[in-house]
Amino acid sequence: PDFTTREVKTIAQGMATAILSADVLGVSDHVRIGRLEVLRRGPEGREDIRGYMGSYESILQISSLLRRTGSRPPLIASNYVHRQMMALYGEVLGAARRVTLVGPYNLTTDIRHAFGVERVRAMLIPNQASSSPGEGTKWFPEGYRKVLAGLDALPGDLFLISAGILGKGLCHYIKAQGGVALDIGSVVD
């Protein structure tokens, strides 16, 4: 309810553009759908409606977009690829000229110590309200524009993005600037 119709359409267009330009597109896989189905049918009555419906809806919307545009990303992977890659982050970060983390936590010291990366910076954004009730805040469109203005991506620069739906548009922008962006989602948690 905090977003205008125009803002929602702008975010949706950014998401569509990011999907169509992605080199690797992560989508909900059969494992996630199966797990959510088990939760939904469980006798305890636990339901993850947001996750369950979001997973199905994302598959339907992405499929529709790709069919409508005749596009297909070079590689489609599980939307858990950011977690499945965890053992490779050291190698990936070590190959970068500079690393920028865009997310709700300043992990620059942790990244330096864990991966030996010296050129690392953080661009902080508010955490999701659903992840931290009472702490999340609306940062689109003003905060989003400020982040975009600070994204000086050069070849060899790696951006680790943990910014929810808005992160997809950031990834597209970084790629267009010549940098490399990985949407690492909840890995920062």
Tab-separated table of C-alpha atoms in Angstrom:
chain	number	residue	atom	x	y	z
A	1	PRO	CA	0.000	0.000	0.000
A	2	ASP	CA	2.999	2.337	0.310
A	3	PHE	CA	3.618	2.258	-3.442
A	4	THR	CA	1.734	4.150	-6.104
A	5	THR	CA	0.508	2.350	-9.198
A	6	ARG	CA	3.167	4.170	-11.203
A	7	GLU	CA	5.917	2.999	-8.831
A	8	VAL	CA	4.708	-0.593	-9.019
A	9	LYS	CA	4.732	-0.422	-12.819
A	10	THR	CA	8.244	1.057	-12.796
A	11	ILE	CA	9.498	-1.714	-10.490
A	12	ALA	CA	7.785	-4.350	-12.662
A	13	GLN	CA	9.384	-2.922	-15.808
A	14	GLY	CA	12.782	-2.961	-14.113
A	15	MET	CA	12.252	-6.591	-13.169
A	16	ALA	CA	11.211	-7.516	-16.727
A	17	THR	CA	14.236	-5.739	-18.192
A	18	ALA	CA	16.526	-7.533	-15.732
A	19	ILE	CA	14.996	-10.916	-16.596
A	20	LEU	CA	15.473	-10.337	-20.306
A	21	SER	CA	19.090	-9.222	-19.911
A	22	ALA	CA	20.224	-11.770	-17.313
A	23	ASP	CA	23.102	-14.075	-18.176
A	24	VAL	CA	21.879	-16.519	-15.532
A	25	LEU	CA	18.259	-16.462	-14.411
A	26	GLY	CA	17.315	-18.128	-11.142
A	27	VAL	CA	13.751	-19.401	-10.883
A	28	SER	CA	11.857	-21.447	-8.318
A	29	ASP	CA	12.650	-25.079	-8.897
A	30	HIS	CA	10.793	-28.334	-8.219
A	31	VAL	CA	12.529	-28.705	-4.849
A	32	ARG	CA	11.186	-25.367	-3.560
A	33	ILE	CA	7.728	-25.958	-4.973
A	34	GLY	CA	7.668	-29.449	-3.434
A	35	ARG	CA	8.797	-28.162	-0.031
A	36	LEU	CA	6.173	-25.443	-0.044
A	37	GLU	CA	3.513	-27.966	-1.072
A	38	VAL	CA	4.447	-30.188	1.899
A	39	LEU	CA	4.229	-27.194	4.241
A	40	ARG	CA	0.873	-26.197	2.799
A	41	ARG	CA	-0.620	-29.651	3.301
A	42	GLY	CA	0.996	-30.268	6.705
A	43	PRO	CA	-1.292	-31.133	9.653
A	44	GLU	CA	0.251	-28.328	11.717
A	45	GLY	CA	-1.433	-25.833	9.432
A	46	ARG	CA	1.841	-24.065	8.691
A	47	GLU	CA	1.477	-22.156	5.509
A	48	ASP	CA	3.962	-20.062	3.635
A	49	ILE	CA	1.417	-18.430	1.363
A	50	ARG	CA	3.801	-15.628	0.426
A	51	GLY	CA	6.529	-18.088	-0.589
A	52	TYR	CA	4.199	-20.646	-2.132
A	53	MET	CA	2.202	-18.234	-4.248
A	54	GLY	CA	5.258	-16.115	-5.001
A	55	SER	CA	7.093	-19.140	-6.355
A	56	TYR	CA	4.217	-20.179	-8.591
A	57	GLU	CA	3.520	-16.625	-9.697
A	58	SER	CA	7.177	-15.995	-10.529
A	59	ILE	CA	7.279	-19.093	-12.738
A	60	LEU	CA	4.081	-18.078	-14.524
A	61	GLN	CA	5.125	-14.444	-15.016
A	62	ILE	CA	8.651	-15.273	-16.199
A	63	SER	CA	7.338	-17.933	-18.565
A	64	SER	CA	4.786	-15.499	-19.958
A	65	LEU	CA	7.400	-12.752	-20.415
A	66	LEU	CA	9.868	-15.046	-22.169
A	67	ARG	CA	7.159	-16.477	-24.423
A	68	ARG	CA	5.796	-13.014	-25.255
A	69	THR	CA	9.245	-11.635	-26.145
A	70	GLY	CA	10.645	-14.784	-27.730
A	71	SER	CA	13.612	-14.524	-25.371
A	72	ARG	CA	15.512	-17.016	-23.275
A	73	PRO	CA	18.419	-16.283	-20.936
A	74	PRO	CA	21.657	-18.134	-21.738
A	75	LEU	CA	21.340	-20.137	-18.520
A	76	ILE	CA	18.429	-20.898	-16.199
A	77	ALA	CA	19.255	-22.105	-12.687
A	78	SER	CA	17.592	-22.712	-9.359
A	79	ASN	CA	16.722	-19.549	-7.483
A	80	TYR	CA	18.912	-21.007	-4.726
A	81	VAL	CA	22.021	-20.714	-6.912
A	82	HIS	CA	23.251	-17.923	-4.628
A	83	ARG	CA	23.378	-20.449	-1.775
A	84	GLN	CA	24.660	-23.302	-3.915
A	85	MET	CA	27.617	-21.108	-4.930
A	86	MET	CA	28.746	-20.391	-1.368
A	87	ALA	CA	31.868	-22.560	-1.621
A	88	LEU	CA	32.885	-20.587	-4.734
A	89	TYR	CA	32.499	-17.048	-3.390
A	90	GLY	CA	36.156	-16.852	-2.329
A	91	GLU	CA	37.367	-17.618	-5.838
A	92	VAL	CA	34.820	-15.277	-7.425
A	93	LEU	CA	35.601	-12.373	-5.072
A	94	GLY	CA	39.339	-12.943	-5.431
A	95	ALA	CA	39.113	-12.481	-9.198
A	96	ALA	CA	37.392	-9.084	-8.892
A	97	ARG	CA	39.154	-5.760	-9.296
A	98	ARG	CA	36.867	-4.286	-6.656
A	99	VAL	CA	33.893	-5.670	-4.724
A	100	THR	CA	30.807	-3.658	-3.794
A	101	LEU	CA	28.102	-5.060	-1.548
A	102	VAL	CA	24.674	-3.461	-1.929
A	103	GLY	CA	22.503	-4.602	0.943
A	104	PRO	CA	21.288	-3.938	4.475
A	105	TYR	CA	24.539	-4.854	6.291
A	106	ASN	CA	28.048	-3.470	6.162
A	107	LEU	CA	30.077	-6.653	5.763
A	108	THR	CA	33.233	-5.049	4.363
A	109	THR	CA	35.418	-6.169	7.287
A	110	ASP	CA	33.991	-9.695	7.119
A	111	ILE	CA	34.629	-9.897	3.365
A	112	ARG	CA	38.191	-8.622	3.782
A	113	HIS	CA	38.957	-11.183	6.474
A	114	ALA	CA	37.105	-14.149	4.978
A	115	PHE	CA	38.195	-13.720	1.372
A	116	GLY	CA	41.325	-11.554	1.497
A	117	VAL	CA	39.720	-8.891	-0.665
A	118	GLU	CA	41.128	-5.432	0.037
A	119	ARG	CA	39.099	-3.289	-2.355
A	120	VAL	CA	35.633	-3.719	-0.903
A	121	ARG	CA	32.917	-1.242	-0.066
A	122	ALA	CA	29.291	-1.342	1.048
A	123	MET	CA	26.314	0.647	-0.163
A	124	LEU	CA	23.711	0.304	2.554
A	125	ILE	CA	19.989	0.095	1.939
A	126	PRO	CA	17.156	-0.502	4.416
A	127	ASN	CA	16.348	-4.098	5.299
A	128	GLN	CA	13.043	-5.580	4.161
A	129	ALA	CA	10.171	-4.872	6.519
A	130	SER	CA	9.191	-8.557	6.283
A	131	SER	CA	12.676	-9.539	7.520
A	132	SER	CA	12.924	-6.980	10.278
A	133	PRO	CA	9.493	-5.691	11.358
A	134	GLY	CA	9.592	-2.090	12.462
A	135	GLU	CA	13.004	-1.508	10.843
A	136	GLY	CA	12.256	-1.731	7.136
A	137	THR	CA	11.500	1.404	5.222
A	138	LYS	CA	10.457	2.390	1.740
A	139	TRP	CA	13.554	3.357	-0.244
A	140	PHE	CA	12.061	3.414	-3.722
A	141	PRO	CA	12.202	5.626	-5.714
A	142	GLU	CA	14.438	8.217	-3.967
A	143	GLY	CA	16.867	5.836	-2.261
A	144	TYR	CA	16.975	3.625	-5.334
A	145	ARG	CA	18.012	6.576	-7.494
A	146	LYS	CA	20.780	7.442	-5.010
A	147	VAL	CA	22.102	3.883	-5.159
A	148	LEU	CA	22.025	3.948	-8.975
A	149	ALA	CA	23.960	7.229	-8.964
A	150	GLY	CA	26.635	5.618	-6.783
A	151	LEU	CA	27.080	2.524	-8.951
A	152	ASP	CA	30.246	3.297	-10.860
A	153	ALA	CA	30.727	-0.108	-12.424
A	154	LEU	CA	33.852	-0.758	-14.442
A	155	PRO	CA	35.043	-3.954	-16.104
A	156	GLY	CA	36.408	-6.233	-13.398
A	157	ASP	CA	34.161	-4.763	-10.706
A	158	LEU	CA	31.952	-7.246	-8.865
A	159	PHE	CA	28.729	-6.191	-7.185
A	160	LEU	CA	27.051	-8.436	-4.636
A	161	ILE	CA	23.402	-7.439	-4.540
A	162	SER	CA	21.048	-8.189	-1.680
A	163	ALA	CA	18.183	-5.829	-2.387
A	164	GLY	CA	15.075	-7.956	-3.004
A	165	ILE	CA	12.991	-7.212	-6.061
A	166	LEU	CA	14.728	-3.873	-6.602
A	167	GLY	CA	18.059	-5.689	-6.755
A	168	LYS	CA	17.182	-7.190	-10.117
A	169	GLY	CA	17.105	-3.735	-11.725
A	170	LEU	CA	20.393	-2.882	-10.015
A	171	CYS	CA	21.951	-6.003	-11.550
A	172	HIS	CA	20.780	-4.958	-15.003
A	173	TYR	CA	22.174	-1.442	-14.554
A	174	ILE	CA	25.560	-2.774	-13.374
A	175	LYS	CA	25.794	-5.136	-16.329
A	176	ALA	CA	24.977	-2.292	-18.726
A	177	GLN	CA	27.807	-0.250	-17.131
A	178	GLY	CA	30.314	-3.059	-17.729
A	179	GLY	CA	30.429	-4.561	-14.247
A	180	VAL	CA	29.407	-7.981	-12.989
A	181	ALA	CA	26.487	-8.317	-10.594
A	182	LEU	CA	25.456	-11.330	-8.561
A	183	ASP	CA	22.126	-11.265	-6.775
A	184	ILE	CA	23.149	-13.028	-3.573
A	185	GLY	CA	19.790	-12.569	-1.857
A	186	SER	CA	19.679	-13.923	1.676
A	187	VAL	CA	23.320	-15.071	1.680
A	188	VAL	CA	24.167	-11.822	3.506
A	189	ASP	CA	21.949	-12.931	6.385
